[in-house]
CSV table of C-alpha atoms in Angstrom, one decimal:
chain,number,residue,atom,x,y,z
A,1,MET,CA,204.6,72.2,161.8
A,2,SER,CA,202.7,71.3,164.9
A,3,VAL,CA,200.6,74.4,164.7
A,4,ILE,CA,199.8,73.7,161.1
A,5,MET,CA,198.7,70.1,161.8
A,6,GLY,CA,196.8,71.2,164.9
A,7,CYS,CA,194.7,73.6,162.9
A,8,ILE,CA,194.1,71.0,160.2
A,9,VAL,CA,192.9,68.5,162.8
A,10,VAL,CA,190.5,71.0,164.3
A,11,VAL,CA,188.7,71.3,160.9
A,12,VAL,CA,189.0,67.9,159.3
A,13,GLY,CA,186.8,65.0,160.4
A,14,ALA,CA,188.1,61.5,161.1
A,15,GLY,CA,186.5,59.4,158.4
A,16,LEU,CA,186.0,62.1,155.8
A,17,ALA,CA,189.6,63.3,155.9
A,18,GLY,CA,191.0,59.9,155.1
A,19,ASP,CA,188.8,59.3,152.1
A,20,LEU,CA,189.0,62.8,150.6
A,21,VAL,CA,192.7,63.3,151.0
A,22,ASP,CA,193.5,59.8,149.7
A,23,GLU,CA,191.3,60.4,146.6
A,24,VAL,CA,192.3,64.0,145.8
A,25,GLY,CA,195.9,63.5,146.7
A,26,GLY,CA,196.1,60.3,144.6
A,27,LEU,CA,194.4,62.0,141.6
A,28,LEU,CA,196.5,65.1,141.8
A,29,LEU,CA,199.8,63.4,142.1
A,30,ASP,CA,198.9,60.9,139.5
A,31,CYS,CA,198.9,63.8,137.0
A,32,LEU,CA,202.3,65.0,138.3
A,33,ASP,CA,204.4,61.9,139.0
A,34,GLY,CA,202.5,58.7,138.4
A,35,GLY,CA,200.2,58.6,141.4
A,36,GLY,CA,202.1,56.3,143.8
A,37,LEU,CA,203.3,59.1,146.1
A,38,GLY,CA,199.8,60.6,146.1
A,39,VAL,CA,198.2,57.5,147.6
A,40,VAL,CA,200.8,57.3,150.3
A,41,VAL,CA,200.5,61.1,151.2
A,42,GLY,CA,196.7,61.0,151.1
A,43,GLY,CA,196.4,57.9,153.2
A,44,TRP,CA,199.0,59.1,155.7
A,45,VAL,CA,197.5,62.5,156.2
A,46,GLY,CA,193.9,61.2,156.4
A,47,HIS,CA,194.9,58.4,158.9
A,48,PHE,CA,196.9,60.8,161.0
A,49,CYS,CA,194.1,63.4,161.2
A,50,GLY,CA,191.5,60.7,162.1
A,51,GLU,CA,193.7,59.1,164.8
A,52,LEU,CA,194.7,62.5,166.3
A,53,ILE,CA,191.2,63.9,166.5
A,54,GLY,CA,190.0,60.7,168.2
A,55,GLU,CA,192.8,60.9,170.7
A,56,MET,CA,192.1,64.5,171.5
A,57,LYS,CA,188.5,63.8,172.2
A,58,VAL,CA,189.4,60.9,174.5
A,59,VAL,CA,191.8,63.2,176.4
A,60,PHE,CA,189.1,65.9,176.8
A,61,ASP,CA,186.6,63.2,178.1
A,62,ASN,CA,189.0,61.7,180.6
A,63,GLU,CA,191.1,64.6,181.8
A,64,PHE,CA,189.1,67.9,181.5
A,65,GLY,CA,186.9,67.0,184.5
A,66,LYS,CA,190.0,66.8,186.7
A,67,LEU,CA,190.8,70.5,186.1
A,68,PRO,CA,187.8,72.4,187.7
A,69,PHE,CA,189.8,75.6,187.9
A,70,LEU,CA,189.9,75.7,184.0
A,71,SER,CA,186.2,75.3,183.9
A,72,THR,CA,185.8,78.1,186.4
A,73,PHE,CA,188.2,80.4,184.4
A,74,LEU,CA,187.0,79.5,180.9
A,75,GLY,CA,183.3,78.8,181.6
A,76,THR,CA,181.2,75.8,182.5
A,77,ASP,CA,180.4,75.0,178.9
A,78,THR,CA,184.0,75.1,177.7
A,79,GLU,CA,184.4,71.3,177.2
A,80,SER,CA,181.2,70.9,175.3
A,81,ALA,CA,182.0,74.0,173.2
A,82,ILE,CA,185.4,72.6,172.2
A,83,LEU,CA,184.0,69.2,171.4
A,84,GLN,CA,181.2,70.7,169.5
A,85,SER,CA,183.7,72.9,167.5
A,86,MET,CA,185.6,69.7,166.6
A,87,ASP,CA,182.5,67.8,165.5
A,88,PRO,CA,182.6,67.2,161.7
A,89,LEU,CA,178.9,67.9,161.5
A,90,VAL,CA,179.4,71.4,162.7
A,91,LEU,CA,182.7,72.1,160.9
A,92,PHE,CA,181.5,70.8,157.5
A,93,ALA,CA,178.3,72.7,157.6
A,94,THR,CA,180.3,74.9,155.2
A,95,LYS,CA,181.2,72.6,152.4
A,96,ILE,CA,184.1,74.8,151.4
A,97,ASN,CA,186.0,73.4,154.4
A,98,VAL,CA,186.6,70.2,152.3
A,99,LEU,CA,189.3,72.2,150.5
A,100,LEU,CA,191.4,72.2,153.7
A,101,ILE,CA,192.9,69.0,152.5
A,102,PHE,CA,195.0,71.1,150.1
A,103,ILE,CA,196.9,72.7,153.0
A,104,PRO,CA,199.3,69.8,153.6
A,105,LEU,CA,199.5,69.1,149.9
A,106,GLY,CA,200.6,72.7,149.2
A,107,ILE,CA,203.2,72.6,151.9
A,108,ILE,CA,204.5,69.2,150.8
A,109,ALA,CA,204.6,70.4,147.2
A,110,HIS,CA,206.9,73.3,148.2
A,111,PHE,CA,209.4,71.2,150.2
A,112,LEU,CA,209.5,68.4,147.6
A,113,LYS,CA,210.2,71.0,144.9
A,114,TRP,CA,207.3,70.1,142.7
A,115,PRO,CA,206.6,72.2,139.6
A,116,GLU,CA,205.8,75.8,140.4
A,117,VAL,CA,202.5,75.6,138.7
A,118,ALA,CA,201.4,72.8,141.0
A,119,ILE,CA,202.7,74.7,144.1
A,120,PHE,CA,200.7,77.8,143.0
A,121,LEU,CA,197.5,75.9,142.4
A,122,LEU,CA,197.6,73.9,145.6
A,123,ASN,CA,198.3,76.9,147.8
A,124,PHE,CA,195.8,78.9,145.8
A,125,VAL,CA,193.0,76.5,146.6
A,126,ALA,CA,194.2,76.0,150.2
A,127,ILE,CA,193.9,79.7,151.1
A,128,ILE,CA,190.2,79.8,150.0
A,129,PRO,CA,188.8,77.8,153.0
A,130,LEU,CA,191.4,79.4,155.3
A,131,ALA,CA,189.9,82.8,154.4
A,132,LYS,CA,186.5,81.5,155.3
A,133,LEU,CA,187.7,80.1,158.7
A,134,LEU,CA,189.5,83.3,159.4
A,135,GLY,CA,186.2,85.1,159.0
A,136,TYR,CA,184.5,82.6,161.2
A,137,ALA,CA,187.0,82.9,164.0
A,138,THR,CA,186.8,86.7,163.7
A,139,GLU,CA,183.0,86.7,164.0
A,140,GLU,CA,183.1,84.3,167.0
A,141,ILE,CA,185.5,86.6,168.8
A,142,ALA,CA,183.4,89.6,167.8
A,143,LEU,CA,180.3,88.1,169.3
A,144,ARG,CA,182.2,87.7,172.6
A,145,LEU,CA,183.5,91.2,172.6
A,146,GLY,CA,180.3,93.1,172.1
A,147,GLU,CA,178.9,95.2,169.3
A,148,ASN,CA,181.4,98.1,169.1
A,149,LEU,CA,184.6,96.1,169.7
A,150,GLY,CA,183.3,93.3,167.6
A,151,ALA,CA,182.6,95.6,164.7
A,152,LEU,CA,186.0,97.1,165.0
A,153,LEU,CA,187.6,93.7,165.0
A,154,ASN,CA,185.6,92.8,161.9
A,155,ALA,CA,186.8,96.0,160.2
A,156,SER,CA,190.4,95.3,161.1
A,157,PHE,CA,190.5,91.6,160.0
A,158,GLY,CA,187.9,91.8,157.2
A,159,ASN,CA,190.6,91.6,154.5
A,160,ALA,CA,193.4,90.0,156.5
A,161,VAL,CA,194.2,87.4,153.8
A,162,GLU,CA,194.6,90.1,151.1
A,163,LEU,CA,196.9,92.1,153.5
A,164,ILE,CA,199.0,89.1,154.3
A,165,MET,CA,199.5,88.1,150.7
A,166,ALA,CA,200.3,91.7,149.7
A,167,VAL,CA,202.9,92.2,152.5
A,168,ILE,CA,204.6,88.9,151.5
A,169,ALA,CA,204.7,89.9,147.8
A,170,LEU,CA,205.9,93.4,148.8
A,171,LYS,CA,208.7,91.9,150.8
A,172,GLU,CA,209.7,89.8,147.8
A,173,GLY,CA,209.8,93.0,145.6
A,174,GLU,CA,206.8,92.0,143.5
A,175,ILE,CA,205.5,95.6,143.5
A,176,GLU,CA,203.5,95.1,140.3
A,177,VAL,CA,201.7,92.1,141.7
A,178,VAL,CA,200.9,94.0,144.9
A,179,LYS,CA,199.4,97.0,143.1
A,180,ALA,CA,197.4,94.7,140.8
A,181,SER,CA,196.2,92.6,143.7
A,182,VAL,CA,194.8,95.4,145.8
A,183,LEU,CA,193.2,97.0,142.7
A,184,GLY,CA,191.8,93.5,141.7
A,185,SER,CA,190.3,93.1,145.2
A,186,VAL,CA,188.5,96.4,144.8
A,187,LEU,CA,187.2,95.5,141.3
A,188,SER,CA,186.1,91.9,142.2
A,189,ASN,CA,184.1,93.2,145.1
A,190,LEU,CA,182.6,96.1,143.3
A,191,LEU,CA,181.8,94.5,140.0
A,192,LEU,CA,181.9,90.7,140.3
A,193,VAL,CA,180.4,90.2,143.8
A,194,MET,CA,177.9,93.0,143.6
A,195,GLY,CA,177.0,92.0,140.0
A,196,PHE,CA,176.2,88.5,141.1
A,197,CYS,CA,174.2,89.8,144.1
A,198,PHE,CA,172.1,92.0,141.8
A,199,VAL,CA,171.6,89.2,139.2
A,200,CYS,CA,170.8,86.4,141.7
A,201,GLY,CA,168.6,88.5,143.9
A,202,GLY,CA,167.0,90.1,140.9
A,203,VAL,CA,165.9,86.8,139.4
A,204,LYS,CA,163.9,86.1,142.5
A,205,TYR,CA,162.7,89.6,143.3
A,206,LYS,CA,161.9,92.2,140.6
A,207,VAL,CA,163.2,95.1,142.6
A,208,GLN,CA,165.3,95.0,145.8
A,209,ASN,CA,165.8,98.0,148.1
A,210,PHE,CA,168.8,98.9,150.3
A,211,ASN,CA,169.9,101.8,152.5
A,212,GLN,CA,170.8,104.5,150.0
A,213,THR,CA,172.6,106.8,152.4
A,214,ALA,CA,175.0,104.2,153.8
A,215,ALA,CA,175.7,102.9,150.3
A,216,GLN,CA,176.3,106.4,148.9
A,217,THR,CA,178.6,107.2,151.9
A,218,SER,CA,180.8,104.1,151.1
A,219,ALA,CA,180.8,104.9,147.4
A,220,SER,CA,181.8,108.5,148.1
A,221,LEU,CA,184.8,107.2,150.1
A,222,LEU,CA,185.7,105.0,147.2
A,223,ALA,CA,185.7,108.0,145.0
A,224,LEU,CA,188.1,109.7,147.4
A,225,SER,CA,190.4,106.6,147.2
A,226,CYS,CA,190.1,106.8,143.4
A,227,LEU,CA,191.2,110.5,143.7
A,228,SER,CA,194.3,109.4,145.6
A,229,LEU,CA,195.4,107.3,142.5
A,230,LEU,CA,194.5,110.0,140.0
A,231,ILE,CA,196.5,112.7,141.6
A,232,PRO,CA,199.9,110.8,141.6
A,233,ALA,CA,199.3,109.8,138.0
A,234,ALA,CA,198.6,113.4,137.0
A,235,PHE,CA,201.5,114.6,139.1
A,236,SER,CA,203.9,112.4,137.3
A,237,ALA,CA,202.4,112.9,133.8
A,238,THR,CA,202.3,116.7,133.8
A,239,SER,CA,206.0,117.4,134.6
A,240,SER,CA,209.2,115.8,133.4
A,241,LEU,CA,211.0,117.1,136.5
A,242,VAL,CA,209.1,114.8,139.0
A,243,THR,CA,211.5,112.4,140.6
A,244,GLU,CA,210.9,109.1,142.3
A,245,ALA,CA,211.5,110.7,145.7
A,246,ASP,CA,208.8,113.3,144.9
A,247,LEU,CA,206.3,110.5,144.1
A,248,ASP,CA,207.3,108.6,147.3
A,249,HIS,CA,206.8,111.7,149.5
A,250,LEU,CA,203.4,112.4,147.8
A,251,SER,CA,202.4,108.8,148.3
A,252,TYR,CA,203.4,108.7,152.0
A,253,GLY,CA,201.5,111.9,152.8
A,254,THR,CA,198.4,110.7,150.9
A,255,ALA,CA,198.5,107.3,152.6
A,256,ILE,CA,198.5,108.9,156.1
A,257,VAL,CA,195.5,111.1,155.1
A,258,LEU,CA,193.6,108.0,153.8
A,259,LEU,CA,194.3,106.1,157.0
A,260,VAL,CA,193.1,109.0,159.1
A,261,VAL,CA,189.9,109.1,157.0
A,262,TYR,CA,189.4,105.4,157.5
A,263,VAL,CA,189.7,105.8,161.3
A,264,LEU,CA,187.2,108.7,161.2
A,265,TYR,CA,184.8,106.5,159.0
A,266,LEU,CA,184.9,103.8,161.7
A,267,PHE,CA,184.0,106.4,164.3
A,268,PHE,CA,181.2,107.6,162.0
A,269,GLN,CA,179.9,104.0,161.6
A,270,LEU,CA,180.3,102.7,165.1
A,271,LYS,CA,179.6,105.8,167.2
A,272,THR,CA,177.9,108.9,165.7
A,273,HIS,CA,175.8,107.4,162.9
A,274,THR,CA,175.2,103.8,163.9
A,275,TYR,CA,171.5,104.0,162.9
A,276,LEU,CA,172.6,104.1,159.2
A,277,TYR,CA,174.3,100.8,159.5
A,278,SER,CA,172.0,98.9,161.9
A,279,THR,CA,170.3,95.9,160.3
A,280,SER,CA,167.3,94.0,161.7
A,281,ASN,CA,168.2,90.4,162.7
A,282,ASP,CA,165.5,87.9,162.8
A,283,GLU,CA,167.5,85.7,165.3
A,284,GLU,CA,170.2,86.6,167.7
A,285,GLU,CA,173.6,84.9,166.9
A,286,GLU,CA,175.2,83.0,169.8
A,287,PRO,CA,178.9,82.4,169.9
A,288,GLN,CA,179.8,78.7,169.6
A,289,LEU,CA,183.5,78.9,170.7
A,290,PRO,CA,185.0,80.2,174.0
A,291,LEU,CA,187.0,83.4,173.6
A,292,TRP,CA,190.4,81.9,174.2
A,293,PHE,CA,189.8,79.2,171.6
A,294,GLY,CA,188.6,81.7,169.1
A,295,VAL,CA,191.8,83.8,169.6
A,296,PHE,CA,193.9,80.6,169.3
A,297,LEU,CA,192.1,79.7,166.1
A,298,LEU,CA,192.5,83.2,164.7
A,299,LEU,CA,196.3,83.2,165.3
A,300,GLY,CA,196.8,79.7,164.1
A,301,ILE,CA,194.9,80.3,160.9
A,302,THR,CA,196.7,83.6,160.3
A,303,ALA,CA,200.0,81.7,160.6
A,304,ILE,CA,199.0,79.1,158.1
A,305,VAL,CA,197.7,81.7,155.7
A,306,ALA,CA,201.1,83.4,155.9
A,307,ILE,CA,202.9,80.1,155.1
A,308,CYS,CA,200.6,79.2,152.2
A,309,ALA,CA,200.7,82.8,150.9
A,310,GLU,CA,204.6,82.8,150.9
A,311,PHE,CA,204.7,79.6,148.9
A,312,LEU,CA,202.1,81.0,146.5
A,313,VAL,CA,204.0,84.3,145.9
A,314,ASP,CA,207.3,82.4,145.4
A,315,SER,CA,205.7,80.4,142.6
A,316,ILE,CA,204.2,83.4,140.7
A,317,GLY,CA,207.2,83.7,138.4
A,318,GLY,CA,207.0,80.0,137.4
A,319,LEU,CA,203.3,80.2,136.7
A,320,ALA,CA,203.7,83.4,134.6
A,321,GLU,CA,206.3,81.7,132.4
A,322,SER,CA,204.5,78.3,132.2
A,323,TRP,CA,201.1,79.7,131.3
A,324,ASN,CA,202.4,82.7,129.5
A,325,LEU,CA,200.4,85.1,131.8
A,326,SER,CA,201.4,88.6,132.8
A,327,ARG,CA,201.9,89.4,136.5
A,328,THR,CA,199.3,92.1,136.1
A,329,PHE,CA,196.7,89.4,135.1
A,330,ILE,CA,197.8,87.1,138.0
A,331,GLY,CA,197.5,90.0,140.5
A,332,LEU,CA,194.4,91.7,139.1
A,333,ILE,CA,192.2,88.6,138.3
A,334,LEU,CA,193.6,85.4,139.9
A,335,LEU,CA,194.8,86.5,143.4
A,336,PRO,CA,191.6,88.4,144.4
A,337,ILE,CA,189.7,85.1,144.0
A,338,VAL,CA,191.7,83.6,146.9
A,339,GLY,CA,190.8,86.1,149.6
A,340,ASN,CA,187.3,86.9,148.4
A,341,ALA,CA,185.8,83.6,147.4
A,342,ALA,CA,184.1,82.9,150.8
A,343,GLU,CA,182.9,86.5,150.9
A,344,HIS,CA,181.4,86.2,147.4
A,345,VAL,CA,179.4,83.2,148.5
A,346,THR,CA,178.1,84.9,151.6
A,347,ALA,CA,177.1,88.1,149.7
A,348,VAL,CA,175.2,86.2,147.0
A,349,THR,CA,173.5,84.0,149.6
A,350,VAL,CA,172.1,86.9,151.6
A,351,ALA,CA,171.1,88.8,148.4
A,352,MET,CA,169.0,85.8,147.4
A,353,LYS,CA,167.3,86.2,150.8
A,354,ASN,CA,166.5,89.8,150.0
A,355,LYS,CA,168.9,91.1,152.6
A,356,MET,CA,170.5,93.7,150.2
A,357,ASP,CA,171.8,96.0,152.9
A,358,LEU,CA,174.1,93.1,154.1
A,359,ALA,CA,175.1,92.2,150.6
A,360,ILE,CA,175.9,95.7,149.7
A,361,GLY,CA,177.8,96.1,152.9
A,362,VAL,CA,180.0,93.1,152.1
A,363,ALA,CA,180.7,94.2,148.6
A,364,ILE,CA,181.2,97.9,148.9
A,365,GLY,CA,182.4,97.8,152.5
A,366,SER,CA,185.2,95.3,151.6
A,367,SER,CA,186.2,97.4,148.5
A,368,MET,CA,186.4,100.5,150.6
A,369,GLN,CA,188.5,98.8,153.3
A,370,ILE,CA,191.0,97.7,150.7
A,371,ALA,CA,191.1,101.2,149.2
A,372,LEU,CA,191.2,103.2,152.4
A,373,PHE,CA,193.0,100.9,154.8
A,374,VAL,CA,195.0,98.0,153.1
A,375,THR,CA,196.5,100.1,150.2
A,376,PRO,CA,197.8,103.0,152.3
A,377,LEU,CA,199.0,100.6,154.9
A,378,LEU,CA,201.0,98.8,152.3
A,379,VAL,CA,202.5,102.1,151.2
A,380,ILE,CA,203.5,102.7,154.9
A,381,VAL,CA,204.9,99.2,155.2
A,382,GLY,CA,206.9,99.7,151.9
A,383,TRP,CA,208.2,103.0,153.4
A,384,ILE,CA,209.4,101.1,156.5
A,385,LEU,CA,211.0,98.3,154.3
A,386,VAL,CA,212.8,101.0,152.2
A,387,ALA,CA,214.1,102.7,155.4
A,388,ALA,CA,215.3,99.3,156.7
A,389,GLY,CA,217.1,98.6,153.4
A,390,THR,CA,214.9,95.5,152.6
A,391,LEU,CA,213.6,97.0,149.3
A,392,GLY,CA,216.1,98.3,146.8
A,393,ALA,CA,215.9,101.1,144.2
A,394,GLY,CA,213.1,100.7,141.7
A,395,HIS,CA,211.0,98.6,144.2
A,396,HIS,CA,209.3,101.4,146.1
A,397,MET,CA,205.6,100.9,146.9
A,398,ASN,CA,203.8,104.1,146.1
A,399,LEU,CA,200.4,105.2,144.8
A,400,LEU,CA,201.5,105.7,141.2
A,401,PHE,CA,199.5,103.1,139.3
A,402,ASN,CA,199.9,103.0,135.6
A,403,THR,CA,197.4,104.8,133.4
A,404,PHE,CA,195.5,101.6,132.5
A,405,GLU,CA,194.9,100.6,136.1
A,406,THR,CA,193.9,104.1,137.1
A,407,CYS,CA,191.4,104.4,134.3
A,408,VAL,CA,189.9,101.0,135.2
A,409,MET,CA,189.5,102.0,138.8
A,410,PHE,CA,187.9,105.4,137.9
A,411,VAL,CA,185.4,103.8,135.5
A,412,SER,CA,184.4,101.1,137.9
A,413,VAL,CA,183.8,103.5,140.8
A,414,LEU,CA,181.8,105.7,138.4
A,415,ILE,CA,179.4,103.0,137.2
A,416,VAL,CA,178.8,101.7,140.7
A,417,ASN,CA,178.0,105.2,141.9
A,418,TYR,CA,175.5,105.6,139.1
A,419,LEU,CA,173.8,102.2,139.8
A,420,ILE,CA,173.3,102.6,143.6
A,421,GLN,CA,172.2,106.2,143.7
A,422,ASP,CA,168.5,105.3,143.6
A,423,GLY,CA,168.7,102.8,146.5
A,424,GLU,CA,167.2,100.0,144.3
A,425,SER,CA,168.7,97.1,142.3
A,426,ASN,CA,167.5,94.7,139.6
A,427,TRP,CA,169.1,91.9,137.5
A,428,LEU,CA,169.8,94.2,134.6
A,429,GLU,CA,172.1,96.4,136.7
A,430,GLY,CA,173.9,93.2,137.8
A,431,VAL,CA,174.4,92.3,134.2
A,432,MET,CA,176.0,95.8,133.6
A,433,LEU,CA,178.4,95.2,136.5
A,434,LEU,CA,179.4,91.7,135.4
A,435,SER,CA,179.8,92.9,131.8
A,436,THR,CA,182.2,95.7,133.0
A,437,TYR,CA,184.3,93.1,134.9
A,438,ILE,CA,184.5,90.7,131.9
A,439,ILE,CA,185.6,93.5,129.6
A,440,ILE,CA,188.3,94.6,132.1
A,441,ALA,CA,189.4,90.9,132.5
A,442,ILE,CA,189.8,90.6,128.7
A,443,ALA,CA,191.8,93.8,128.5
A,444,VAL,CA,194.0,92.7,131.4
A,445,TYR,CA,194.7,89.3,129.7
A,446,PHE,CA,196.0,91.0,126.6
A,447,TYR,CA,197.7,93.9,128.5
A,448,PRO,CA,201.5,93.8,127.8
A,449,GLU,CA,203.9,92.8,130.6
A,450,THR,CA,206.0,95.6,131.9
A,451,GLN,CA,208.8,93.5,133.5
A,452,GLY,CA,210.0,91.4,130.7
A,453,VAL,CA,207.5,88.5,130.7
A,454,PRO,CA,205.5,88.4,127.5
A,455,SER,CA,201.8,89.3,127.8
A,456,ALA,CA,199.2,86.6,127.8
A,457,GLY,CA,197.7,86.0,124.5
A,458,HIS,CA,200.8,87.3,122.5
């Protein structure tokens, strides 16, 4: 609990925390149980955060100068860097950090046994700013490690939130949710994010250009990942003699191949063909945090994400029953919003500045990482869990997606390949992508549940 509160303190300012937590906590709990507890919880958390951050600053002012060996080891600017990182003016430069007040509320909701819908929503919102902070910590460490190691770190932790949520859901036996969530992450990046990038950028600029070769390379790798889903589906559909063990073996072998391809792609991007992915930066970025503090922040936030994700996954069943939603809809449409919200904002922002290479890199690059790294890694993790006896019969993670999900993936990759092949974008192409995503979302909403929960809308 101390780690959780420590990370909250690092990102919540003294005065702002008290007012916001008091107001939001009071309003939220007023809807749930009359409001009295909300005022108490909000006031206590805000007061605690304000007092603790003040005490920590006093300690740094009074005691840090007595430890010159730390300044020598960590750098002469360590104290100022730490204090600057704790300054609300710096931390709240990203307004999404205001949502961090939902972290203690989500944790409290779980332990006080609030309704599962409330637990899901609170932890759902809490993970959104955590994903942003996780990206911030990763970028800070990457700036300290240098270009190659930094890019490798970004590639590894780029979709850490999605991976954490998927592993927890996999451990809980929610195979359908896992498959839907990884597919939903690919679709939200390819269609929703890139669609908004094309529309928002196209409103300001008639035509926007981007690196056609790099985009086509990523899209081709996406087509390969799509092939890895089509083959198991065809393998299962064309013979009645195919057993679950056969599908598992096919999935394990395919997953290993995809992971090897992903490693080779990183070598291609970072070593042999770096010129294809180099972007011109008008100003050099300087790291704001010392390396050790960046690592501490990364580990701490990862731990909090894991806690919130576990509470969120545990409440999926209650949400599905209360709102009459299918697990496929929750995994395909709702969960991808959690891990990708901060990425979405970044991509649209740079697109409006006519930096389409960066926007395309965020959208297609993240989709490709999910398809070539996260999905096969989850298959391998499922393999390990089966071998350990954690997952029982009928809960094996493999690459056999149902026909509907496979067709959706194929059509999405196909339309994206068509739209980026000329190296140009405009707002109408963005409308096409957004329309595709909306049609898919409507279809998923009415898609029948396969595990006994009635489909949404029926």
